[in-house]
Coordinates of C-alpha atoms and ligand atoms in Angstrom, one line a residue:
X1 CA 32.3 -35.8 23.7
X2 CA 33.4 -39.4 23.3
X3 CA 33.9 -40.0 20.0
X4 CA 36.1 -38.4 18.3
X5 CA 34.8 -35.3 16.3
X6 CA 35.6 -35.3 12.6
X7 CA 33.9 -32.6 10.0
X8 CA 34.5 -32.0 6.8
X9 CA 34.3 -28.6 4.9
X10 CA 33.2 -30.6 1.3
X11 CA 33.2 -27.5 -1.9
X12 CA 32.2 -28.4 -5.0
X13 CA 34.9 -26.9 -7.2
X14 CA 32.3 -24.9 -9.5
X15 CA 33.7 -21.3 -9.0
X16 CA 34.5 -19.0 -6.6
X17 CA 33.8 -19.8 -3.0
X18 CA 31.1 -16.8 -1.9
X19 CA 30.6 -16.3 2.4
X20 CA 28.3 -18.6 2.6
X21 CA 30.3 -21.5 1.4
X22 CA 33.1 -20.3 3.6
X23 CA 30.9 -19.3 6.1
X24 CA 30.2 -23.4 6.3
X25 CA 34.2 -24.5 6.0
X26 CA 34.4 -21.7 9.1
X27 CA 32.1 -23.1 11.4
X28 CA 33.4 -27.0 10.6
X29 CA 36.7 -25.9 11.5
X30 CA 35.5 -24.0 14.7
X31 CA 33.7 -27.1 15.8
X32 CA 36.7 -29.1 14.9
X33 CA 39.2 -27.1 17.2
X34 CA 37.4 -26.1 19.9
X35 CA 36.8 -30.3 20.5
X36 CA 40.1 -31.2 19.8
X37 CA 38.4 -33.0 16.4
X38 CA 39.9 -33.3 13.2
X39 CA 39.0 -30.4 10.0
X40 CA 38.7 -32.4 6.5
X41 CA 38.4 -30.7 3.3
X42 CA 37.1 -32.8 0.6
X43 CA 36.7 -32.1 -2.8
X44 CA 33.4 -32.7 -4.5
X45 CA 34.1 -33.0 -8.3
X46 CA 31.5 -35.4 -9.2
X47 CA 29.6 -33.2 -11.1
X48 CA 31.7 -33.0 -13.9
X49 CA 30.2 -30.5 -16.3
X50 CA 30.1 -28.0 -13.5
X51 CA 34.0 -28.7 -12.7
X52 CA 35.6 -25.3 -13.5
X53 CA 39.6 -24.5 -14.0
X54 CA 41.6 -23.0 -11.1
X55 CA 38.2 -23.5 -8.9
X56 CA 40.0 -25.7 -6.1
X57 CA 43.1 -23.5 -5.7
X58 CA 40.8 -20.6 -5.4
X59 CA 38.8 -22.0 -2.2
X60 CA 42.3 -23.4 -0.9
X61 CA 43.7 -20.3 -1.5
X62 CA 40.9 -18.7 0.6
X63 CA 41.3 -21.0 3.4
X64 CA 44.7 -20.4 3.8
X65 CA 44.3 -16.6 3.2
X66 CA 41.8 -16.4 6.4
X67 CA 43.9 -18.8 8.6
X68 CA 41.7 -22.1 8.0
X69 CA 44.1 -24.7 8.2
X70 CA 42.6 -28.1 7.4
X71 CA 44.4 -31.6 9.1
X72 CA 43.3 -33.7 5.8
X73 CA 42.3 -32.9 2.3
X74 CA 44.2 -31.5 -0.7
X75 CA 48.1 -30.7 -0.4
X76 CA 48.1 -32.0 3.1
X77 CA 47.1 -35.8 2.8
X78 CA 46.1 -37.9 5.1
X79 CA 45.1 -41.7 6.6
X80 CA 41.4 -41.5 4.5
X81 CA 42.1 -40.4 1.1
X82 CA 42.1 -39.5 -1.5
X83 CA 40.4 -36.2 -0.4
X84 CA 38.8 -35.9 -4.3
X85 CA 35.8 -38.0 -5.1
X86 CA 36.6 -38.4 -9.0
X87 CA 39.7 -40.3 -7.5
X88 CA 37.0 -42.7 -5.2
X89 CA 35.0 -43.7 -7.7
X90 CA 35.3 -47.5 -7.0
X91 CA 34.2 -47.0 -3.5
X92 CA 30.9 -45.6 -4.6
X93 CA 30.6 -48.5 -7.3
X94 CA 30.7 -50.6 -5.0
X95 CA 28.3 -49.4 -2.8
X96 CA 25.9 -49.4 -5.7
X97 CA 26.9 -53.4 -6.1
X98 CA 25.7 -53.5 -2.3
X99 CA 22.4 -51.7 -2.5
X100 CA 21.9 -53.5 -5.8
X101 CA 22.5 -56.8 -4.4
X102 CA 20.0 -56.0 -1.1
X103 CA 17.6 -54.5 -3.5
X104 CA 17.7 -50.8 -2.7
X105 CA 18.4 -49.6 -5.7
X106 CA 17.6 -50.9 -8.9
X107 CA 18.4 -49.5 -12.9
X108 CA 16.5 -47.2 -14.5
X109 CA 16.0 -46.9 -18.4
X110 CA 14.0 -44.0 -19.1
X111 CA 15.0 -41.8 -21.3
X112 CA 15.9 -38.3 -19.6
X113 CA 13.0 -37.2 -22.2
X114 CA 10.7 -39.3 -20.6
X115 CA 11.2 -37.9 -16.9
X116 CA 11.5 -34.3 -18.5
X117 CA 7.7 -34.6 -19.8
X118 CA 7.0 -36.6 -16.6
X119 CA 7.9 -33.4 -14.3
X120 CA 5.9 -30.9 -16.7
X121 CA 2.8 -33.3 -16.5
X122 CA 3.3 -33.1 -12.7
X123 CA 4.0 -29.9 -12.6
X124 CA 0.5 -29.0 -14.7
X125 CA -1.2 -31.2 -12.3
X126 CA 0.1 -29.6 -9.7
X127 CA 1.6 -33.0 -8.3
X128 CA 4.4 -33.9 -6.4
X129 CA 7.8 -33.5 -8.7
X130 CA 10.0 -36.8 -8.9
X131 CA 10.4 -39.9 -10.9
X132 CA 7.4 -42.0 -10.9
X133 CA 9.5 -45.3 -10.2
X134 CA 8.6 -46.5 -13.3
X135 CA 11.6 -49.1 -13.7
X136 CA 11.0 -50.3 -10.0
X137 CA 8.7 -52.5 -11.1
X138 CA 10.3 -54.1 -14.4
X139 CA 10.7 -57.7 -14.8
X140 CA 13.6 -59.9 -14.6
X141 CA 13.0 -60.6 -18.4
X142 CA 12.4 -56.8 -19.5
X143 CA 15.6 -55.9 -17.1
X144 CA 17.4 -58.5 -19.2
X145 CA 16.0 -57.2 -22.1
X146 CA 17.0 -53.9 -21.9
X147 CA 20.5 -54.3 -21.0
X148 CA 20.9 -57.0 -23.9
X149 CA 19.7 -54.2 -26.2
X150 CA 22.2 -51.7 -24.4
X151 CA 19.9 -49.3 -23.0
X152 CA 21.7 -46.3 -21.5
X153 CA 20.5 -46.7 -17.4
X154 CA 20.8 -44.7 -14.3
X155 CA 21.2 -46.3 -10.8
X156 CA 18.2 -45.2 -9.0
X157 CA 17.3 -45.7 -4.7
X158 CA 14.2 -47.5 -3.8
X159 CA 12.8 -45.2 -1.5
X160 CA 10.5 -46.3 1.0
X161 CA 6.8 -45.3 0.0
X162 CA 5.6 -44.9 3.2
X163 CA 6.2 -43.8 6.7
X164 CA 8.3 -41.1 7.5
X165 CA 12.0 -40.2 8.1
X166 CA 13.8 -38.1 10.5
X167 CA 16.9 -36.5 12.2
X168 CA 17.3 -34.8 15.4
X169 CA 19.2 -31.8 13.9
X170 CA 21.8 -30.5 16.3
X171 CA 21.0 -27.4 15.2
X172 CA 17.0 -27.3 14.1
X173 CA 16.1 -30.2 16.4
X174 CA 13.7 -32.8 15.4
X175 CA 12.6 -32.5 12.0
X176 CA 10.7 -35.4 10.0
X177 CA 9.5 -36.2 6.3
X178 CA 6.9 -38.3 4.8
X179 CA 8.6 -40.6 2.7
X180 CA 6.2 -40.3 -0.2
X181 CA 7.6 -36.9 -0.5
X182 CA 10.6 -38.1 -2.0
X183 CA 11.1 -39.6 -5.1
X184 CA 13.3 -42.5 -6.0
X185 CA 16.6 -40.3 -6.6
X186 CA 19.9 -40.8 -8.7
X187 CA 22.8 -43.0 -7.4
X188 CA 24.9 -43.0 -10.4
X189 CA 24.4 -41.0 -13.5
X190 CA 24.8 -42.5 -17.6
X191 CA 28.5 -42.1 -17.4
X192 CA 29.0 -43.7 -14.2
X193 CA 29.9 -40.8 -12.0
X194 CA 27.6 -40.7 -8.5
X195 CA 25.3 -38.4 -7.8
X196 CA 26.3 -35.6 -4.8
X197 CA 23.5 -37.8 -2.4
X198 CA 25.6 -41.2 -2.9
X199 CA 29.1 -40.0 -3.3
X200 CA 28.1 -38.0 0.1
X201 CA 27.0 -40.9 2.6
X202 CA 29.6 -43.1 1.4
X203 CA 32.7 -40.7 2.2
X204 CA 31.1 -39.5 5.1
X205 CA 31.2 -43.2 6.2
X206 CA 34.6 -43.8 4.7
X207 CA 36.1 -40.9 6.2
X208 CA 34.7 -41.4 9.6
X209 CA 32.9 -37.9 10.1
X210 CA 31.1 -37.6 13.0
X211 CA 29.0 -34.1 12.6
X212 CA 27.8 -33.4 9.4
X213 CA 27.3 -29.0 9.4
X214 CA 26.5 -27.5 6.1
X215 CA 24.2 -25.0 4.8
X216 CA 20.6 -25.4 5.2
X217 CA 20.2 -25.8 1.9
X218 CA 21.1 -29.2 1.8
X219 CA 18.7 -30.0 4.8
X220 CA 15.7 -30.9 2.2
X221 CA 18.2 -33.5 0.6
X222 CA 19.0 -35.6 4.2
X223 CA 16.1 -37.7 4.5
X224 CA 17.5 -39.3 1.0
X225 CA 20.9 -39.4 2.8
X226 CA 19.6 -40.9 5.9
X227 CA 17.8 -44.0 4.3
X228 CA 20.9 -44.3 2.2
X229 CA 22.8 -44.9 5.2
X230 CA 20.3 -47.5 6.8
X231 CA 20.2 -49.1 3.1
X232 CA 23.7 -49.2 3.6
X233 CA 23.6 -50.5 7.1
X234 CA 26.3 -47.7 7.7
X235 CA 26.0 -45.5 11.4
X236 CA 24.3 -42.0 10.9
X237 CA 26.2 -39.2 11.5
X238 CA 25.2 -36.1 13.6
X239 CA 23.5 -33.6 11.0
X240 CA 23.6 -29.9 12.1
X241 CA 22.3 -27.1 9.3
X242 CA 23.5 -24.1 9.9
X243 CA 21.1 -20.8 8.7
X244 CA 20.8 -19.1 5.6
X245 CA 22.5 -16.1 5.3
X246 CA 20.1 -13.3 4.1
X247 CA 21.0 -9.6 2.4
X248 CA 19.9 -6.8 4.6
X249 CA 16.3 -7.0 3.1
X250 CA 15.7 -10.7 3.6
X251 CA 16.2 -11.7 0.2
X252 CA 18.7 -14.2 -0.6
X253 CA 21.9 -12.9 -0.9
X254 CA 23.6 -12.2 -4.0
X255 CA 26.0 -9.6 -5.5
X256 CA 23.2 -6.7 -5.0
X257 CA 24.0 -7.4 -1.4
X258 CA 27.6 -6.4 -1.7
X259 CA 28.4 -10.5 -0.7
X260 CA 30.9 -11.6 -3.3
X261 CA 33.6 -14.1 -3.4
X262 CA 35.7 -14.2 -0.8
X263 CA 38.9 -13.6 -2.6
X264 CA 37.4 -10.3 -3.8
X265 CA 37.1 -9.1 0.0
X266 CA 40.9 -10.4 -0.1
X267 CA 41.5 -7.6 -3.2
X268 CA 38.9 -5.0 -1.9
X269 CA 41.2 -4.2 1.2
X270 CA 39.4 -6.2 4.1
X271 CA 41.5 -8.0 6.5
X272 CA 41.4 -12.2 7.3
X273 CA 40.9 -11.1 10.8
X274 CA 37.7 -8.8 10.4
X275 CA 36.0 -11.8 8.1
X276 CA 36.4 -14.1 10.5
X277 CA 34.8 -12.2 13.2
X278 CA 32.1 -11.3 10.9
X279 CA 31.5 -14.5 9.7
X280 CA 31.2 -16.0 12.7
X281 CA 28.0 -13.7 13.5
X282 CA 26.5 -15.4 10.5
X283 CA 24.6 -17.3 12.5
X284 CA 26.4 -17.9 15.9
X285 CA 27.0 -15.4 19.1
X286 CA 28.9 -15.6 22.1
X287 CA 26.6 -13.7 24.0
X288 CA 23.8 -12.3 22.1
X289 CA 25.8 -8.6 22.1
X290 CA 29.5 -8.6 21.5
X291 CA 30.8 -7.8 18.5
X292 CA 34.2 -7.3 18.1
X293 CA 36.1 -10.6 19.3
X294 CA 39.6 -12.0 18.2
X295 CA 39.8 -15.5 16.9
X296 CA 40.9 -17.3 20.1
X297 CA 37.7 -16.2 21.9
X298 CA 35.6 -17.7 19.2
X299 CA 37.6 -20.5 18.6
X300 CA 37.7 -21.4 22.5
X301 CA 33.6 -20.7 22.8
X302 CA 32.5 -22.2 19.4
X303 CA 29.3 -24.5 20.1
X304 CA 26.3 -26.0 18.2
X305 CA 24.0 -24.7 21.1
X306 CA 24.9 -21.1 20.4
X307 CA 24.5 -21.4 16.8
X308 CA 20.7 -19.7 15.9
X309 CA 18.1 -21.3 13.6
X310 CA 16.9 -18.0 11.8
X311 CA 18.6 -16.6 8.9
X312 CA 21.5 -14.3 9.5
X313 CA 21.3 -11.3 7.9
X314 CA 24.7 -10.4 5.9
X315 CA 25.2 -6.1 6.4
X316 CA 27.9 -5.0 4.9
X317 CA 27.9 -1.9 6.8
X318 CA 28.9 -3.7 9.7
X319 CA 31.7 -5.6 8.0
X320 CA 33.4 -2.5 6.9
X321 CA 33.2 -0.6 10.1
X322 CA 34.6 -4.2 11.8
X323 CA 37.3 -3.6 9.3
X324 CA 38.4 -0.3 10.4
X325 CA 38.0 -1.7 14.2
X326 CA 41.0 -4.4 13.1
X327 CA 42.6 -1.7 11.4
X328 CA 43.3 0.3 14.0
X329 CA 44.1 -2.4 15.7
X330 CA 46.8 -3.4 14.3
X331 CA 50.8 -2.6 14.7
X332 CA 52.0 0.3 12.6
X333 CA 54.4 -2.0 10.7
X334 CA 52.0 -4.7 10.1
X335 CA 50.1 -2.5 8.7
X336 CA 52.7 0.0 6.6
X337 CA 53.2 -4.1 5.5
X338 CA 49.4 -5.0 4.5
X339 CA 49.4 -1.4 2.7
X340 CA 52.2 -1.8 0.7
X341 CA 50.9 -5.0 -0.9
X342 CA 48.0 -2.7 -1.9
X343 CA 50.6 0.4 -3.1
X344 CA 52.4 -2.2 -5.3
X345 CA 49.4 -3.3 -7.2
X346 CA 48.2 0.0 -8.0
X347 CA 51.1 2.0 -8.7
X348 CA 52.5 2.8 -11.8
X349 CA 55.9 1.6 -12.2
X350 CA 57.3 4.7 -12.2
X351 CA 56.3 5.1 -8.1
X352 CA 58.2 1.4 -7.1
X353 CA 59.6 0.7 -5.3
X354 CA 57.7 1.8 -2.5
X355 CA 60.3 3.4 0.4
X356 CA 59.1 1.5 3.7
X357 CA 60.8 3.8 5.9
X358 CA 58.9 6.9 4.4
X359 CA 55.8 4.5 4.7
X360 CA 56.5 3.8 7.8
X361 CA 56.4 7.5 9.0
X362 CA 53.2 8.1 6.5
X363 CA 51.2 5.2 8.2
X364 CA 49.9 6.9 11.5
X365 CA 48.7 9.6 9.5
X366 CA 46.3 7.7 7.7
X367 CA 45.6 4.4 10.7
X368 CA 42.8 6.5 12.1
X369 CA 41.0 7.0 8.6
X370 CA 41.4 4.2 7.1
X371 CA 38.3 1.6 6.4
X372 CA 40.0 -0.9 4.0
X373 CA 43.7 -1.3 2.8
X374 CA 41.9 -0.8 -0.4
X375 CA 41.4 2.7 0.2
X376 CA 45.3 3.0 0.8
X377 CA 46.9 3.8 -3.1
X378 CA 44.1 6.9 -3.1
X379 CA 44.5 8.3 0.0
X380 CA 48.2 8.4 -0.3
X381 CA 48.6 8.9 -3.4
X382 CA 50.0 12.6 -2.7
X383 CA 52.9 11.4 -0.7
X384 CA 54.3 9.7 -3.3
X385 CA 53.4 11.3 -6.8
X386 CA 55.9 13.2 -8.7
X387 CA 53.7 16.0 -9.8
X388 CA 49.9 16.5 -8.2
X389 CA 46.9 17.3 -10.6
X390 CA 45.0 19.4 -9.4
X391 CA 43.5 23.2 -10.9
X392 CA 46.1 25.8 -9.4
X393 CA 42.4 27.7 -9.2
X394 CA 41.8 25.6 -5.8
X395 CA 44.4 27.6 -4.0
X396 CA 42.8 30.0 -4.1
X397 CA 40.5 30.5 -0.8
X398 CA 37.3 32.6 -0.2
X399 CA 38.1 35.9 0.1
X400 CA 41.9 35.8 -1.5
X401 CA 42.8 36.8 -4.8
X402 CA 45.8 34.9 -7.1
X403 CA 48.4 37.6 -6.6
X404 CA 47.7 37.9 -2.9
X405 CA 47.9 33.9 -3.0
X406 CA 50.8 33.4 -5.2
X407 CA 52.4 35.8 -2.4
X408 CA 51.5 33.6 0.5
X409 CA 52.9 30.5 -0.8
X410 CA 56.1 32.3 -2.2
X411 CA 56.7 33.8 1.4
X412 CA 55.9 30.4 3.1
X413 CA 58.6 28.9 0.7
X414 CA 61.1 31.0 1.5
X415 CA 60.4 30.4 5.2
X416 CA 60.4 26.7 4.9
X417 CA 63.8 26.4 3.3
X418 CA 65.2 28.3 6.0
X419 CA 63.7 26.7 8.9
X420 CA 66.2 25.1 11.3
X421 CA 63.8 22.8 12.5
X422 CA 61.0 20.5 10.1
X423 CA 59.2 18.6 13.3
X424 CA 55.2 19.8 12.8
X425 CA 54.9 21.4 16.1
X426 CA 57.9 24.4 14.9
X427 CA 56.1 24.6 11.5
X428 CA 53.3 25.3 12.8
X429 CA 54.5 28.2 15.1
X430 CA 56.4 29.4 12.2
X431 CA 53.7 29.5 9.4
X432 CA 51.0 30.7 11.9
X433 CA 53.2 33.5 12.5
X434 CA 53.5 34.1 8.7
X435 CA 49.9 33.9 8.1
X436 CA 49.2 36.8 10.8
X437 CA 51.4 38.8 9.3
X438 CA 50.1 38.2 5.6
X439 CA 46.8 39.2 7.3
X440 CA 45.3 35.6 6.6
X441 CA 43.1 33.7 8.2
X442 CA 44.3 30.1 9.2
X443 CA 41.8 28.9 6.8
X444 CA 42.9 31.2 3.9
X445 CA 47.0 30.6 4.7
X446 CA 46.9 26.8 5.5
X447 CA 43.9 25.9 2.9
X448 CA 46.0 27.1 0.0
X449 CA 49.1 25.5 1.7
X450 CA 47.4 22.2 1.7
X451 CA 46.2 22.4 -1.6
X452 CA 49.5 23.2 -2.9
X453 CA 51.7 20.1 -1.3
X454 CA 48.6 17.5 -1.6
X455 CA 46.2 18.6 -4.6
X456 CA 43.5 17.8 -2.1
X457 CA 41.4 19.2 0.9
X458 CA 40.5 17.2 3.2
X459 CA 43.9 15.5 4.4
X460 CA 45.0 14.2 7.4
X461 CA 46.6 17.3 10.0
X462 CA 48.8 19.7 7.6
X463 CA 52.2 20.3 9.4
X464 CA 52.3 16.9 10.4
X465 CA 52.2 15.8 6.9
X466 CA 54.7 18.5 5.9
X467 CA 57.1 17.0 8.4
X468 CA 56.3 13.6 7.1
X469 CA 57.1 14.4 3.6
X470 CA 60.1 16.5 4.3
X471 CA 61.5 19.5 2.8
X472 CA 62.4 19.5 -0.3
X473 CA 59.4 17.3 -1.5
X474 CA 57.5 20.3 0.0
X475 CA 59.5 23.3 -0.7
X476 CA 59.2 21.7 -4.7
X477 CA 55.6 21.9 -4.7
X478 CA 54.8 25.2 -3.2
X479 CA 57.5 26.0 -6.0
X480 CA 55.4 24.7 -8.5
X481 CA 52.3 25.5 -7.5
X482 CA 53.3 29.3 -7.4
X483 CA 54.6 29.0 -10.4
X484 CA 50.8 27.7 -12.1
X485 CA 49.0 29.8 -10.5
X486 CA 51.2 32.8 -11.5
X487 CA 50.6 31.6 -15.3
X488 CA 47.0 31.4 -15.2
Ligands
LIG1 N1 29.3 -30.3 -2.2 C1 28.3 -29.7 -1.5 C2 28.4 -28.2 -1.6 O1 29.1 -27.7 -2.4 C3 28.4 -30.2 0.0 C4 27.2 -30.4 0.7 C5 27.4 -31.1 2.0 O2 28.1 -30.5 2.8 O3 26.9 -32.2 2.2 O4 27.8 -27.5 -0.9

């Protein structure tokens, strides 16, 4: 490529990023990298009623969480800020001075009641929606008029009437509009903020972007953006819209589909890794059929042509099995390290700190199993509780009776606290031994043992968790779990 690729990842700070926002800052940042272009993040608080607390750090937040790094924007910098439009303000007056001046744009006086009733007429006609550019064609002396009484006005574009518009999408190829379609739009609002369409073309002018990739949402708003631009006498950027993403039955996705902020992925236990791999299906492939692929081999084969026009289809499913895939990849001690994060948030008090040596040994029990670090704090709960609840009943297998189980797990006691040797594979010699003699089945001997050190039964392999949580943490609660059942 010979110019030099600059994209920008712009949020509106209005809540939560979801995946399809991020989805967009991914693939901006892909393109960036993989041409040796420059990732801009730029704020879009224009809208100021929609503005909420916190919003910004949260999609920074997210960004830095999934390894997005951005070369300008917020709490990096850089040679074409600032990276907020409320701060830019001038810039975009200005413009309006231009298009004012050149007659593309022109005031408008009508009372927002007046366009309100104007779109239900329309609507009840069944008629195109938009302003009728009513104030396009006001006098000199009525303009004058008007402001000398201090009517409240909006700044509005003089869009052509006639012909068509069009971009060759680098994604959705050539599409075109009739112009009529499109109303005479909003340049600057009553209290003398710009609209998203003008504040838009002017910083992706100002700031030099060469590809503009966003959500296809937005591709019903670019003919306005591409006449602002030739009003403007500004170069066009490249537009690319990347595809909706859809829930798994093709409705637009929402919470029902499991999609939700990104952040809460963060808490539910998935890791950066997996998202990325998964996002990066939203709508792209590197060969039509692999899945699972680290970062580098998407980052070094991330291009327009490969990203697809239909709708991606968001299945959850498919993230959390990619999950497990990266959990299992992972070392044992980055992962003892991503659980513990996970232990410490849900644990009483009382259990922390967590012992990251005993985790450490705990881990390959559990690497096979798990789906999400979320799941972690359950699943091991047992190895680190003080006293298990469970009803001393559930020792009790098919075809035993209390006395006859109280017996077993007094016998097994008294053979654990005299073995020489705790590893798993002498346990399990040892207690299989015990069991024959009891008469038990290994079903009957080790369900009752499993119950009694984990209050649980399904569990990862028994004597290797025995071994795992050592003797006297064991030899306590077949003690106690003796003891219960004896009571009942
Ligand atoms: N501020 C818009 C948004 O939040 C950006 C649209 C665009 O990229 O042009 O989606």
């Amino acid at each position: 490529m010979s110019t030099t690729v600059r994209v920008r990842y712009a949020p509106s700070p209005t809540g939560n990023p979801h995946i399809g926002n991020i989805r967009t800052a991914m693939f901006n940042w892909l393109f960036a990298r993989r041409n040796g272009g420059r990732f801009v993040v730029r704020v879009e608080d224009t809208d100021q009623g929609r503005i909420t607390e916190g919003a910004v750090d949260h999609i920074l937040d997210g960004l830095e969480w999934l390894g997005i790094d951005w070369d300008e924007g917020p709490r990096v910098g850089g040679p074409y800020g600032p990276y907020f439009q409320s701060e830019r303000l001038q810039r975009y007056h200005d413009a309006a001075e231009r298009l004012i001046a050149s007659g593309d744009a022109y005031r408008c006086y009508c009372p927002p009641e007046r366009v309100a009733e104007l779109r239900k007429e329309q609507a009840r006609n069944k008629q195109r929606q938009g302003y009728d550019s009513h104030c396009r064609y006001l006098t000199d002396a009525e303009r004058r008029a008007n402001e000398a009484a201090g009517m409240s006005s909006v700044l509005r574009f003089a869009m052509p009437q006639s012909g068509t518009t069009s971009v060759d999408d680098a994604i959705r190829g050539h599409v075109e509009w009739q112009n009529e379609l499109t109303d005479d739009f909003v340049l600057v609002k009553t209290d003398g903020f710009p609209t998203y369409h003008m504040a838009v073309v002017v910083d992706d002018h100002a700031m030099e972007i060469s590809h503009v990739l966003r959500a296809e949402e937005w591709l019903p708003s670019t003919p306005r953006h591409v006449q602002l631009f030739r009003a403007l006498d500004l170069p066009m950027p490249i537009f690319g819209h990347l595809p909706m993403i859809l829930g798994s039955d093709r409705a637009k996705l929402s919470k029902r589909h499991g999609a939700t902020s990104l952040m809460e992925y963060r808490d539910d236990g998935f890791l950066p890794e997996a998202l990325i791999n998964f996002m990066a299906l939203l709508g792209w492939s590197l060969d039509g059929e692999t899945d699972v692929m680290a970062e580098d081999i998407i980052r070094e084969n991330f291009t327009l042509e490969r990203v697809g026009k239909p709708a991606a289809i968001f299945d959850l499913d498919k993230l959390q099995w990619m999950n497990g895939v990266y959990i299992r990849q992972l070392e044992r001690d980055d992962l003892a390290d991503r659980i513990l994060v996970f232990l410490e948030r849900d644990y009483p008090d009382a259990l922390l700190p967590i012992d990251r040596a005993y985790l450490l040994r705990i881990v390959p029990l559990f690497h096979e199993r798990l789906k999400t670090l979320a799941d972690a704090p359950d699943m091991l709960s047992y190895f680190f509780q003080d006293t298990l609840k469970y009803d001393p009943a559930t020792l009790v297998q098919r075809g035993m009776d209390n006395d006859g189980t109280v017996v077993a797990i007094r016998r097994a006691t008294s053979e654990l606290s005299a073995a020489d040797d705790f590893g798993h594979e002498n346990l399990e010699a040892l207690l299989r031994a015990v069991g024959e003699e009891l008469g038990l089945s290994g079903r009957q001997f080790f369900g009752t043992l499993r119950t009694a050190i984990t209050g649980r039964t399904a569990t990862p392999p028994l004597f290797e968790m025995m071994e795992v949580m050592g003797r006297d943490r064991v030899l306590e609660r077949l003690s106690r779990a003796a003891e219960d059942l004896a009571a009942l």
